[in-house]
mmCIF file of C-alpha atoms in Angstrom:
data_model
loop_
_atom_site.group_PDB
_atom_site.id
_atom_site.type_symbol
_atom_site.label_atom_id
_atom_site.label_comp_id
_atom_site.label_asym_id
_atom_site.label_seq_id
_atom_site.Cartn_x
_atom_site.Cartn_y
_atom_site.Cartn_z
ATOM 1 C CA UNK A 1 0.000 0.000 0.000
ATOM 2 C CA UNK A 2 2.744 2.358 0.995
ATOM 3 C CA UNK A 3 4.878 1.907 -1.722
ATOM 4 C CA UNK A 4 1.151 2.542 -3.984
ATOM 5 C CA UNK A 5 0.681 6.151 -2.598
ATOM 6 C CA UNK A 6 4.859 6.632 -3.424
ATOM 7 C CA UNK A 7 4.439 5.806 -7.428
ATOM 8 C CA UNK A 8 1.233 7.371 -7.630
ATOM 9 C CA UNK A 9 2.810 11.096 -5.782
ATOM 10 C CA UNK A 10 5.851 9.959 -8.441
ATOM 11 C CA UNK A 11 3.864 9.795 -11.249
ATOM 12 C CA UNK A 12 1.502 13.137 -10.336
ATOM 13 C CA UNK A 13 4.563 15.414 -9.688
ATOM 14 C CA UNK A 14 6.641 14.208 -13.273
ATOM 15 C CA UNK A 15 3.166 14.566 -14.954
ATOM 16 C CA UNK A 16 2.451 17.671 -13.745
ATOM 17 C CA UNK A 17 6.009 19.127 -14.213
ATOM 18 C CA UNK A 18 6.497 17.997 -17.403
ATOM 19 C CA UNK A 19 3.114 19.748 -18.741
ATOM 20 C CA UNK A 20 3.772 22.195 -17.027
ATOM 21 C CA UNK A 21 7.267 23.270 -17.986
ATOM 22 C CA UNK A 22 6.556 22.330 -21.537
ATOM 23 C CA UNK A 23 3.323 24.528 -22.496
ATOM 24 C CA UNK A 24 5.315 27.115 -20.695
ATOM 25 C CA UNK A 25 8.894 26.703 -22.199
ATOM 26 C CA UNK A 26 8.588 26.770 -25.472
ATOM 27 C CA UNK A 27 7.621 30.349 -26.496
ATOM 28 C CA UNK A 28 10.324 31.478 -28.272
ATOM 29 C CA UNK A 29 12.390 28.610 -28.315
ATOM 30 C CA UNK A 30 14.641 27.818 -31.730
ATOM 31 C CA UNK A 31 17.059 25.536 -32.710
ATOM 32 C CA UNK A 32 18.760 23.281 -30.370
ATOM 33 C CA UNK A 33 16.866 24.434 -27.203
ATOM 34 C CA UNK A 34 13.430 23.679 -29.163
ATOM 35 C CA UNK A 35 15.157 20.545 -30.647
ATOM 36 C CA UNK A 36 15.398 19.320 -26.746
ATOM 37 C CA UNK A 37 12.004 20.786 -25.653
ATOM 38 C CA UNK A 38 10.229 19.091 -28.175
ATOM 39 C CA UNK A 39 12.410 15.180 -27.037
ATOM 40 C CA UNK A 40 11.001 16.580 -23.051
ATOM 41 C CA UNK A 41 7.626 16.873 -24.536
ATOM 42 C CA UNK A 42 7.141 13.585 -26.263
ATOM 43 C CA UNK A 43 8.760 12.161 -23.118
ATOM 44 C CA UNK A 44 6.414 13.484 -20.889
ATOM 45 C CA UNK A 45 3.291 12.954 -23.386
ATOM 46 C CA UNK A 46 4.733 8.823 -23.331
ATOM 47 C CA UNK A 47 4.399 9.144 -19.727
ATOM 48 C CA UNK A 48 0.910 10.366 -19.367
ATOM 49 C CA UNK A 49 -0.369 7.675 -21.745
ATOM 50 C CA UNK A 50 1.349 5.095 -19.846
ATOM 51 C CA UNK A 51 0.315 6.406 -16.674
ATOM 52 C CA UNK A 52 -3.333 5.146 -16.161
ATOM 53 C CA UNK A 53 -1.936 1.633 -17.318
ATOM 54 C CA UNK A 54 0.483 1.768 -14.761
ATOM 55 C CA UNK A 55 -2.193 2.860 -11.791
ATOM 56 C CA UNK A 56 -4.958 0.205 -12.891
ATOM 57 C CA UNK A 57 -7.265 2.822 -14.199
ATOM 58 C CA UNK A 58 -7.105 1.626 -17.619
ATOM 59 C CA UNK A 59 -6.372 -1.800 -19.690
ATOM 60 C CA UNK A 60 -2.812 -2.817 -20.231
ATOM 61 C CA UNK A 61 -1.924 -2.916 -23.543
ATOM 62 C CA UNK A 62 1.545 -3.950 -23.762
ATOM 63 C CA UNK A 63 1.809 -2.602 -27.453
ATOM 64 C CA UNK A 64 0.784 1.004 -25.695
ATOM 65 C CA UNK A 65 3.951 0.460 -23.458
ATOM 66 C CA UNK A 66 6.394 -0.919 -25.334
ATOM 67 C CA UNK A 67 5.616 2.423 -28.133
ATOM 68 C CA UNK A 68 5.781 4.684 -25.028
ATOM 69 C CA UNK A 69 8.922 2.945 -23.427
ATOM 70 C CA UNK A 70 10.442 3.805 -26.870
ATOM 71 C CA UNK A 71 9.284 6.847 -27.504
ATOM 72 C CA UNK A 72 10.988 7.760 -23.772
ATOM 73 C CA UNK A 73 14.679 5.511 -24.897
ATOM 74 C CA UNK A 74 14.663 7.278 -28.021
ATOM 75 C CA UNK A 75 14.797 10.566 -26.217
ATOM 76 C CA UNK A 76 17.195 9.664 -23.253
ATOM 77 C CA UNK A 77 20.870 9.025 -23.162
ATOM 78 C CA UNK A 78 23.143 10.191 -25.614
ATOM 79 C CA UNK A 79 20.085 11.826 -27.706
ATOM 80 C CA UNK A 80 19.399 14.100 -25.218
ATOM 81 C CA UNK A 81 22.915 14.933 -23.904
ATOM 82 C CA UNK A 82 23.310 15.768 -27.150
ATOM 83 C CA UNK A 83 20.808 18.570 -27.092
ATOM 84 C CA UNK A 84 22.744 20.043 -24.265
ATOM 85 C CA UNK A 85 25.653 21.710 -26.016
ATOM 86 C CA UNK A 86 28.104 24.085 -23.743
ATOM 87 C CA UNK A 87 26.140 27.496 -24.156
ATOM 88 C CA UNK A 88 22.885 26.692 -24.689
ATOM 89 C CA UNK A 89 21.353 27.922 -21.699
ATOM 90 C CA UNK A 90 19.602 30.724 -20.618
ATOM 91 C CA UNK A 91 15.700 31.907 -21.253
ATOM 92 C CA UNK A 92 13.758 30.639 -22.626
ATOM 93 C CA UNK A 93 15.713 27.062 -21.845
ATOM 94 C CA UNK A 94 15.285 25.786 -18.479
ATOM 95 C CA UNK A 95 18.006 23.933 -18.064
ATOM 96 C CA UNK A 96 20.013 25.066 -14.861
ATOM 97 C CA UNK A 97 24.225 25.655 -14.790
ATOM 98 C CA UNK A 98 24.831 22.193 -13.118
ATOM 99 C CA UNK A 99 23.986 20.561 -16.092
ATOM 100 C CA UNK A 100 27.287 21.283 -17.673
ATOM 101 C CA UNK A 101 29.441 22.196 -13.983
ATOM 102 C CA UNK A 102 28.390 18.330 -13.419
ATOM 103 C CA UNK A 103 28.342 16.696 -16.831
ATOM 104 C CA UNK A 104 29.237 13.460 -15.595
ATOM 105 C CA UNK A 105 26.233 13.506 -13.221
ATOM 106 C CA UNK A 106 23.966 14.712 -16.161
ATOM 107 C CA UNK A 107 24.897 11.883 -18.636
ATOM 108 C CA UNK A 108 24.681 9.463 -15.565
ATOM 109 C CA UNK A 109 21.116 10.426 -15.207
ATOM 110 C CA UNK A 110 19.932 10.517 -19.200
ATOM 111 C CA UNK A 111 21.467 7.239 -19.522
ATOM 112 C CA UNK A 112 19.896 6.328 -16.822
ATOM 113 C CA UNK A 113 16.710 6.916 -18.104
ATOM 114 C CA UNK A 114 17.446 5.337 -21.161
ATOM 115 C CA UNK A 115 18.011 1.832 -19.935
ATOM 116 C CA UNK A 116 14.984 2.399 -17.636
ATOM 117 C CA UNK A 117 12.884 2.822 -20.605
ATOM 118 C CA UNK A 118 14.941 0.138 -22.349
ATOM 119 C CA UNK A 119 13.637 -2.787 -19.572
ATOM 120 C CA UNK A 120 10.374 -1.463 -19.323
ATOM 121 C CA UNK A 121 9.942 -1.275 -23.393
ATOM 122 C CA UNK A 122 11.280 -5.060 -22.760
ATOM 123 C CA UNK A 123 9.669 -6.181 -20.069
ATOM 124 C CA UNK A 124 6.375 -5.081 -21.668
ATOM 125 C CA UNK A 125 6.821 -7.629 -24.167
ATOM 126 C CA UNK A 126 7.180 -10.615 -21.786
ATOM 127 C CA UNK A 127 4.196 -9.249 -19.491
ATOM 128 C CA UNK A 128 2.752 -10.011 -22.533
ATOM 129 C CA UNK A 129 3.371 -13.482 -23.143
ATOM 130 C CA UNK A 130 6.680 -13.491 -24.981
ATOM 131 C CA UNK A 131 8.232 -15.594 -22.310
ATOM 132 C CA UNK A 132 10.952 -14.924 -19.799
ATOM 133 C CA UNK A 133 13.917 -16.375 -21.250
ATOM 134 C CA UNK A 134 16.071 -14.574 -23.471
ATOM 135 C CA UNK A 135 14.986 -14.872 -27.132
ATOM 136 C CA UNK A 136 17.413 -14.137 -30.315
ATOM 137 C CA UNK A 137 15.828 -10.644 -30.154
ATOM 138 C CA UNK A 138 17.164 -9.812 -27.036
ATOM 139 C CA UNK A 139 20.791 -11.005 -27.806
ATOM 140 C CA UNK A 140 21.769 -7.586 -28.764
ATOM 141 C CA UNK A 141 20.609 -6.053 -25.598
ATOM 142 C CA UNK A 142 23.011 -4.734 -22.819
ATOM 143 C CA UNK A 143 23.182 -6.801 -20.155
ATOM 144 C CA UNK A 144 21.809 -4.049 -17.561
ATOM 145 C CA UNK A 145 18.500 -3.724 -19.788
ATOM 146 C CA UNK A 146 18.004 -7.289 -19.677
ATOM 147 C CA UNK A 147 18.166 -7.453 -15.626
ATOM 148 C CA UNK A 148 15.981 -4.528 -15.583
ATOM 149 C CA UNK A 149 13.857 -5.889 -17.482
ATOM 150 C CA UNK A 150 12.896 -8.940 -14.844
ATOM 151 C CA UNK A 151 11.122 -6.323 -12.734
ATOM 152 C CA UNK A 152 7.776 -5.500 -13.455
ATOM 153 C CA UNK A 153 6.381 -2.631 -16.211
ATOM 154 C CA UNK A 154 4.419 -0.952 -13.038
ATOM 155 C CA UNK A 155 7.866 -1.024 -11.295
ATOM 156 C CA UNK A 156 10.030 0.193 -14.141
ATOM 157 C CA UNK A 157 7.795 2.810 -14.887
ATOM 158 C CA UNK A 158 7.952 3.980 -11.283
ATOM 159 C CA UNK A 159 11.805 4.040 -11.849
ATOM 160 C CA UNK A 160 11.410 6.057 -15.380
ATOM 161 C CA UNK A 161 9.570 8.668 -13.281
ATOM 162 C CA UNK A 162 12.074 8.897 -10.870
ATOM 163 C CA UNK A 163 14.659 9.298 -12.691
ATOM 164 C CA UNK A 164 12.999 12.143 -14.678
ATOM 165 C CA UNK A 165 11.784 13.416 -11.486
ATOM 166 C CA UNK A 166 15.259 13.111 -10.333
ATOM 167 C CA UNK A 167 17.326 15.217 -13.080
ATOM 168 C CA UNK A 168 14.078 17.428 -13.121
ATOM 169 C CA UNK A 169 14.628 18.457 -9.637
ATOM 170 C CA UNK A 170 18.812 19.206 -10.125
ATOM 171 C CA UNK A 171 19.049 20.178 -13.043
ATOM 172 C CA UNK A 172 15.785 22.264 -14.613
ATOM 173 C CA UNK A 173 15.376 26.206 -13.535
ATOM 174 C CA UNK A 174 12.332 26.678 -12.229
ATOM 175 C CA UNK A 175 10.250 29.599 -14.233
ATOM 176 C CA UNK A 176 7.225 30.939 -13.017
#
């Protein structure tokens, strides 16, 4: 029950944030800065369709989850670093001076997030009935993905949202 009402405040605050920041962030925004706004906003829009799946309120569709698990990977690690080039700070960006005084930290988190999304893209599959054992598919998948990926897709969705809840809270300027 307790650890219920903990995803569910998870999933509320990156919901809300994410909206939030993005129908206010983006005035004015060009080139790279819009570039990374828009990979936040599909992010964000992956997790609100996954979220009632994820709470019970609607039917799991594992197709639904595995699209919005890769919607979310396609965005995170190295993509999104990329979108983070020295410089490109400042209004109307959001993204706060740590970001590149702690670069290591930064890239620690997107990739985090990435093999998060990763597991829960593949763990949607076997939720499904694709079976638990590794398959020829999933030889090409990085070991940490693949033990992931034994959790649950409730679980690793509760771990996506942390970790953008996470980097959110360090690393994002907060406008009004």
């Amino acid at each position: 029950m307790r650890h219920r009402k903990i995803f569910a405040r998870v999933t509320a605050t990156v919901l809300v944030s994410a909206f939030a920041a993005a129908a206010l962030a983006h005035g004015g925004a060009t080139g790279i800065v819009k570039e990374r706004m828009d990979g936040m906003s599909a992010m964000a829009k992956a997790m609100k369709a996954l979220a009632p799946m994820m709470k019970g309120e609607a039917v799991y569709d594992p197709a639904t989850v595995a699209a919005g698990a890769g919607t979310i990977a396609s965005h995170a690690g190295r993509e999104i670093t990329s979108k983070f080039p020295q410089g490109s700070g400042g209004m109307p960006s959001e993204a706060a001076e740590e970001i590149w005084t702690d670069w290591e930290a930064f890239v620690t988190l997107a990739l985090e997030l990435e093999t998060a999304a990763l597991a829960l893209e593949l763990a949607s599959g076997r939720e499904a009935g694709a079976g638990a054992s590794a398959t020829t598919a999933e030889a090409g998948i990085p070991e940490p993905v693949r033990s992931l990926a034994d959790m649950s897709t409730r679980q690793l969705f509760g771990r996506v949202g942390k970790t953008c809840s996470g980097c959110h809270k360090q690393y994002r300027v907060e406008t009004e």
